[in-house]
mmCIF file of C-alpha atoms in Angstrom:
data_model
loop_
_atom_site.group_PDB
_atom_site.id
_atom_site.type_symbol
_atom_site.label_atom_id
_atom_site.label_comp_id
_atom_site.label_asym_id
_atom_site.label_seq_id
_atom_site.Cartn_x
_atom_site.Cartn_y
_atom_site.Cartn_z
ATOM 1 C CA MET H 145 67.001 59.632 40.388
ATOM 2 C CA ALA H 146 66.337 62.429 42.881
ATOM 3 C CA LEU H 147 67.065 61.952 46.558
ATOM 4 C CA SER H 148 64.408 62.756 49.107
ATOM 5 C CA PRO H 149 64.956 65.559 51.645
ATOM 6 C CA ARG H 150 65.047 62.860 54.356
ATOM 7 C CA THR H 151 68.157 61.446 52.662
ATOM 8 C CA VAL H 152 69.822 64.712 51.632
ATOM 9 C CA LEU H 153 69.795 66.398 55.057
ATOM 10 C CA PRO H 154 71.614 63.586 56.914
ATOM 11 C CA LEU H 155 74.143 63.318 54.066
ATOM 12 C CA LEU H 156 74.816 67.075 54.236
ATOM 13 C CA ALA H 157 75.183 66.940 58.019
ATOM 14 C CA CYS H 158 77.693 64.074 57.746
ATOM 15 C CA GLY H 159 79.622 65.943 55.071
ATOM 16 C CA PHE H 160 79.884 69.050 57.242
ATOM 17 C CA CYS H 161 80.994 66.998 60.236
ATOM 18 C CA VAL H 162 83.692 65.182 58.280
ATOM 19 C CA SER H 163 85.001 68.388 56.691
ATOM 20 C CA SER H 164 85.053 70.287 60.010
ATOM 21 C CA CYS H 165 86.907 67.436 61.738
ATOM 22 C CA TYR H 166 89.434 67.394 58.913
ATOM 23 C CA TRP H 167 89.801 71.179 59.156
ATOM 24 C CA LEU H 168 90.319 71.112 62.948
ATOM 25 C CA ASP H 169 92.867 68.297 62.728
ATOM 26 C CA ASN H 170 94.840 70.286 60.172
ATOM 27 C CA LEU H 171 95.107 73.534 62.136
ATOM 28 C CA PRO H 172 98.694 74.565 62.809
ATOM 29 C CA ARG H 173 99.774 73.362 66.246
ATOM 30 C CA ALA H 174 102.019 76.391 66.757
ATOM 31 C CA SER H 175 102.758 79.751 65.201
ATOM 32 C CA GLY H 176 105.346 82.375 66.009
ATOM 33 C CA GLU H 177 108.945 83.393 65.385
ATOM 34 C CA CYS H 178 112.120 84.787 66.918
ATOM 35 C CA THR H 179 113.407 88.021 65.406
ATOM 36 C CA GLY H 180 116.183 90.427 66.315
ATOM 37 C CA THR H 181 119.944 90.065 66.504
ATOM 38 C CA HIS H 182 122.026 87.113 67.630
ATOM 39 C CA GLN H 183 125.830 87.143 67.577
ATOM 40 C CA GLY H 184 125.895 90.264 65.403
ATOM 41 C CA ARG H 185 123.456 88.974 62.765
ATOM 42 C CA ARG H 186 119.815 89.741 62.039
ATOM 43 C CA VAL H 187 117.764 86.598 62.542
ATOM 44 C CA HIS H 188 114.305 85.317 61.706
ATOM 45 C CA TRP H 189 113.697 81.897 63.200
ATOM 46 C CA PRO H 190 110.291 80.229 62.740
ATOM 47 C CA ILE H 191 108.668 78.306 65.569
ATOM 48 C CA GLU H 192 108.567 74.531 65.198
ATOM 49 C CA GLU H 193 105.189 72.848 64.956
ATOM 50 C CA ARG H 194 105.977 70.527 67.868
ATOM 51 C CA SER H 195 105.888 73.489 70.266
ATOM 52 C CA SER H 196 102.907 73.139 72.595
ATOM 53 C CA LEU H 197 101.200 73.644 75.923
ATOM 54 C CA VAL H 198 101.786 70.539 78.033
ATOM 55 C CA HIS H 199 99.875 69.315 81.089
ATOM 56 C CA ARG H 200 101.411 66.324 82.853
ATOM 57 C CA SER H 201 100.470 64.556 86.029
ATOM 58 C CA GLY H 202 101.666 61.080 86.832
ATOM 59 C CA PRO H 203 100.826 58.907 89.841
ATOM 60 C CA GLY H 204 102.609 60.314 92.893
ATOM 61 C CA GLU H 205 103.882 63.386 90.986
ATOM 62 C CA LEU H 206 102.951 67.016 91.328
ATOM 63 C CA PRO H 207 101.002 68.361 88.339
ATOM 64 C CA ASP H 208 103.259 70.089 85.806
ATOM 65 C CA THR H 209 102.088 72.641 83.256
ATOM 66 C CA PHE H 210 104.565 74.141 80.859
ATOM 67 C CA ILE H 211 104.829 75.782 77.485
ATOM 68 C CA ALA H 212 107.434 73.938 75.394
ATOM 69 C CA LEU H 213 108.752 76.212 72.636
ATOM 70 C CA SER H 214 111.239 75.250 69.922
ATOM 71 C CA TYR H 215 112.468 77.507 67.117
ATOM 72 C CA THR H 216 114.554 76.653 64.043
ATOM 73 C CA PRO H 217 117.712 78.801 64.073
ATOM 74 C CA GLU H 218 118.187 79.051 60.309
ATOM 75 C CA ASP H 219 121.702 79.858 59.075
ATOM 76 C CA GLU H 220 123.233 79.358 62.539
ATOM 77 C CA PRO H 221 125.712 76.459 62.183
ATOM 78 C CA VAL H 222 126.680 76.390 65.891
ATOM 79 C CA LEU H 223 123.080 76.396 67.083
ATOM 80 C CA GLU H 224 121.154 73.183 66.369
ATOM 81 C CA GLY H 225 117.982 74.396 68.055
ATOM 82 C CA PHE H 226 116.715 77.196 70.245
ATOM 83 C CA GLY H 227 113.855 77.302 72.695
ATOM 84 C CA VAL H 228 112.517 77.378 76.226
ATOM 85 C CA ASP H 229 110.277 75.491 78.602
ATOM 86 C CA ILE H 230 108.139 77.951 80.556
ATOM 87 C CA HIS H 231 106.918 76.196 83.700
ATOM 88 C CA LEU H 232 103.725 77.677 85.130
ATOM 89 C CA VAL H 233 102.100 77.405 88.538
ATOM 90 C CA ASP H 234 99.487 74.665 88.737
ATOM 91 C CA GLY H 235 96.187 75.703 87.184
ATOM 92 C CA ALA H 236 97.623 78.866 85.616
ATOM 93 C CA ARG H 237 95.184 80.930 83.576
ATOM 94 C CA VAL H 238 95.722 84.348 81.960
ATOM 95 C CA GLU H 239 93.035 86.476 80.356
ATOM 96 C CA GLU H 240 94.977 89.726 79.985
ATOM 97 C CA ASP H 241 98.666 90.530 79.461
ATOM 98 C CA ARG H 242 100.923 89.516 82.349
ATOM 99 C CA THR H 243 104.648 90.210 82.162
ATOM 100 C CA VAL H 244 107.207 88.425 84.321
ATOM 101 C CA SER H 245 110.803 89.686 84.478
ATOM 102 C CA LEU H 246 113.684 87.204 84.236
ATOM 103 C CA ARG H 247 117.201 87.703 85.645
ATOM 104 C CA PRO H 248 120.370 85.609 85.310
ATOM 105 C CA ARG H 249 121.409 83.535 88.300
ATOM 106 C CA GLU H 250 123.906 80.678 88.410
ATOM 107 C CA GLY H 251 124.000 80.151 84.641
ATOM 108 C CA GLN H 252 120.253 80.319 84.023
ATOM 109 C CA LEU H 253 117.328 82.740 83.902
ATOM 110 C CA VAL H 254 114.908 82.791 86.822
ATOM 111 C CA PRO H 255 111.675 84.686 87.463
ATOM 112 C CA VAL H 256 112.354 87.829 89.543
ATOM 113 C CA GLU H 257 109.633 87.008 92.069
ATOM 114 C CA PRO H 258 107.405 84.021 92.711
ATOM 115 C CA SER H 259 104.627 84.412 90.220
ATOM 116 C CA LEU H 260 102.739 82.787 87.399
ATOM 117 C CA VAL H 261 106.068 81.497 86.014
ATOM 118 C CA SER H 262 107.604 79.039 88.457
ATOM 119 C CA ARG H 263 110.654 78.021 86.388
ATOM 120 C CA TRP H 264 112.391 78.981 83.124
ATOM 121 C CA VAL H 265 114.524 76.477 81.192
ATOM 122 C CA GLY H 266 116.527 77.664 78.165
ATOM 123 C CA ASN H 267 117.275 75.051 75.493
ATOM 124 C CA ILE H 268 119.898 74.769 72.777
ATOM 125 C CA GLY H 269 119.370 71.805 70.537
ATOM 126 C CA ALA H 270 118.485 68.802 72.680
ATOM 127 C CA ALA H 271 120.280 70.189 75.761
ATOM 128 C CA SER H 272 119.204 72.625 78.454
ATOM 129 C CA GLY H 273 121.176 75.829 78.867
ATOM 130 C CA TYR H 274 122.703 78.588 76.750
ATOM 131 C CA LEU H 275 125.609 78.900 74.328
ATOM 132 C CA SER H 276 128.877 80.027 75.942
ATOM 133 C CA VAL H 277 128.818 82.959 73.506
ATOM 134 C CA PRO H 278 126.676 85.071 73.756
ATOM 135 C CA GLY H 279 125.989 83.410 77.122
ATOM 136 C CA VAL H 280 123.006 83.675 79.415
ATOM 137 C CA PRO H 281 120.912 86.730 78.592
ATOM 138 C CA VAL H 282 121.581 89.610 81.007
ATOM 139 C CA GLU H 283 117.895 90.371 81.064
ATOM 140 C CA GLY H 284 114.678 88.801 79.912
ATOM 141 C CA SER H 285 110.945 88.886 80.243
ATOM 142 C CA VAL H 286 107.952 86.839 79.241
ATOM 143 C CA THR H 287 104.570 88.335 78.464
ATOM 144 C CA LEU H 288 101.647 85.949 78.527
ATOM 145 C CA ASP H 289 98.690 87.363 76.614
ATOM 146 C CA GLU H 290 96.501 84.335 77.199
ATOM 147 C CA VAL H 291 96.794 80.973 78.903
ATOM 148 C CA THR H 292 93.838 78.582 78.998
ATOM 149 C CA ALA H 293 93.515 74.836 79.505
ATOM 150 C CA VAL H 294 94.087 74.280 75.765
ATOM 151 C CA ALA H 295 96.185 77.187 74.423
ATOM 152 C CA ALA H 296 98.871 79.732 75.273
ATOM 153 C CA GLU H 297 99.901 82.942 73.533
ATOM 154 C CA GLY H 298 102.594 85.492 74.238
ATOM 155 C CA ARG H 299 106.219 86.437 73.694
ATOM 156 C CA PHE H 300 109.559 86.440 75.450
ATOM 157 C CA ASP H 301 112.421 88.893 75.100
ATOM 158 C CA TYR H 302 116.132 88.378 75.691
ATOM 159 C CA ARG H 303 118.835 91.051 75.942
ATOM 160 C CA TYR H 304 122.454 89.881 75.830
ATOM 161 C CA ALA H 305 125.651 91.499 77.165
ATOM 162 C CA ASP H 306 126.940 92.043 73.599
ATOM 163 C CA GLY H 307 123.881 94.197 72.784
ATOM 164 C CA ALA H 308 121.982 91.493 70.895
ATOM 165 C CA GLN H 309 118.247 91.242 71.441
ATOM 166 C CA LEU H 310 115.679 88.600 70.522
ATOM 167 C CA THR H 311 111.903 88.748 70.626
ATOM 168 C CA CYS H 312 110.191 85.395 70.274
ATOM 169 C CA THR H 313 106.431 85.122 69.786
ATOM 170 C CA PHE H 314 104.285 82.047 70.224
ATOM 171 C CA GLU H 315 100.750 80.800 69.938
ATOM 172 C CA VAL H 316 100.480 77.134 70.822
ATOM 173 C CA LEU H 317 97.806 74.530 71.439
ATOM 174 C CA GLU H 318 97.704 71.783 74.042
ATOM 175 C CA ALA H 319 99.866 68.819 73.080
ATOM 176 C CA SER H 320 97.845 65.858 71.887
ATOM 177 C CA GLY H 321 98.536 62.528 73.495
ATOM 178 C CA GLU H 322 100.334 63.950 76.543
#
């Protein structure tokens, strides 16, 4: 039994819609990695899928936009996790590379001047901060290649007092359900 064109076209359209929705839902939520040296060892740490661009605004709160990045520090027994929360000014958008320098102050990294990045929070495992060794990076920067309402892309660089250096790349999508 042959189907009429009136039946085939709607069936094809439904099939394409279902397959494209499945494809979009299965896109990676984050891609990137940290490479370089950490405590005298070459490292290659992949980004965790839960990394994302987050927009939050609760009743009576100021809007908060940040890029939450988590990397898996493979073969590092003293480091359960590694990452940052990059807090951005409200409504931040970037269409071409913007680099913001970071300097250590009072046990943390802070943007050198008021800019696109309003706050920088280093994370180790589930806690905020840095390991006592190698300590807070002596210098850092973040380059944002693109920031839109639904995605962020860029990299950050750390240089430590012991000569170690890390470059961490990221491409993340807006968090679902935030």
